[in-house]
């Protein structure tokens, strides 16, 4: 197992190296060069020359790339043009918010998606099965930003049941050690702060988790349908094995491998795809900061955050691969 983990982590090196080349080429391919892209309407010849001199854009491309790569390896991702603070510091400050939101969205998706998919498969061909399929199609087709606006308008603005934006009521004097507001409230005994953070998570988590939920429903349904018609399940029924044992040990457990793969992929996408949700709900995570970075042409933030998200995505997929052997002992991660 340790050898497998080490091998997968080593595979991160060529992946990140290739990603760094793509990011470097993307910035250098911008119309007028990176200096013009940074300056925008203020791109006078004198200003462009100053930026080129400051960031070394007038050096040969290979010199620029290896200089930039050397800084990345040493942990220097540059500074944000928006705030002036190091990119790594900005990521560390905002990633816990996105992580907390992604975990909440994943709980919604998995907690509803797997039972609903299994329930639909057990009633295959009946009205409840067709209803689950239709609902999953609706969940996939509704744009995230549209659903976010609808949820915010109905439950926050019209009904006033839930907060409309932010992570926590600013009037609550809460202690934050990890910047995971729910967890911090639990470990410090400030349960009112933890509950308030949960209330702020409900609407954005539902909006962000809808598409993964719909996908998990469909994958679970298809996988359970395939397994419950397998030969070993029919043999188990013929031998008189109880229905509960068949469902739990034979059907559901063996149907989980494709579902776990889907959950892992969706978890990575949640972290990287929270831009619209965080923007609508003014949720101060990496998605909202990335959206601002796009409009302000904050390329150090864009490059650094993309690399960090790629690392997180790769680590999540490693955990998914390792979980296979736990769920099904017949599978051995190579």
PDB file of C-alpha atoms in Angstrom, residues 13-26 28 55-57 59-73 303 307:
ATOM      1  CA  UNK A  13       5.609  15.234 -10.906  1.00  0.00           C
ATOM      2  CA  UNK A  14       5.213  14.765 -14.698  1.00  0.00           C
ATOM      3  CA  UNK A  15       1.538  15.768 -14.429  1.00  0.00           C
ATOM      4  CA  UNK A  16       2.345  19.057 -12.720  1.00  0.00           C
ATOM      5  CA  UNK A  17       5.298  19.607 -15.056  1.00  0.00           C
ATOM      6  CA  UNK A  18       3.006  19.294 -18.087  1.00  0.00           C
ATOM      7  CA  UNK A  19       0.453  21.575 -16.455  1.00  0.00           C
ATOM      8  CA  UNK A  20       3.129  24.192 -15.765  1.00  0.00           C
ATOM      9  CA  UNK A  21       4.091  24.189 -19.447  1.00  0.00           C
ATOM     10  CA  UNK A  22       0.460  24.710 -20.479  1.00  0.00           C
ATOM     11  CA  UNK A  23      -0.032  27.543 -17.978  1.00  0.00           C
ATOM     12  CA  UNK A  24       3.177  29.248 -19.047  1.00  0.00           C
ATOM     13  CA  UNK A  25       2.268  28.958 -22.731  1.00  0.00           C
ATOM     14  CA  UNK A  26      -1.253  30.229 -22.063  1.00  0.00           C
ATOM     15  CA  UNK A  28       2.592  34.081 -23.052  1.00  0.00           C
ATOM     16  CA  UNK A  55       8.697  40.465 -14.425  1.00  0.00           C
ATOM     17  CA  UNK A  56      11.458  39.503 -16.863  1.00  0.00           C
ATOM     18  CA  UNK A  57       9.117  39.210 -19.855  1.00  0.00           C
ATOM     19  CA  UNK A  59      14.046  37.482 -21.456  1.00  0.00           C
ATOM     20  CA  UNK A  60      14.073  34.447 -23.817  1.00  0.00           C
ATOM     21  CA  UNK A  61      11.083  32.156 -23.278  1.00  0.00           C
ATOM     22  CA  UNK A  62      13.104  29.236 -21.964  1.00  0.00           C
ATOM     23  CA  UNK A  63      14.784  31.530 -19.416  1.00  0.00           C
ATOM     24  CA  UNK A  64      11.404  32.889 -18.335  1.00  0.00           C
ATOM     25  CA  UNK A  65       9.958  29.392 -17.971  1.00  0.00           C
ATOM     26  CA  UNK A  66      12.770  27.894 -15.907  1.00  0.00           C
ATOM     27  CA  UNK A  67      12.947  31.011 -13.740  1.00  0.00           C
ATOM     28  CA  UNK A  68       9.230  30.767 -13.081  1.00  0.00           C
ATOM     29  CA  UNK A  69       9.435  26.989 -12.532  1.00  0.00           C
ATOM     30  CA  UNK A  70      12.270  27.446 -10.064  1.00  0.00           C
ATOM     31  CA  UNK A  71      10.151  29.856  -8.050  1.00  0.00           C
ATOM     32  CA  UNK A  72       7.254  27.396  -8.054  1.00  0.00           C
ATOM     33  CA  UNK A  73       9.443  24.555  -6.796  1.00  0.00           C
ATOM     34  CA  UNK A 303      -1.680  30.113 -12.357  1.00  0.00           C
ATOM     35  CA  UNK A 307      -1.819  24.215  -9.816  1.00  0.00           C
TER      36      UNK A 307
END
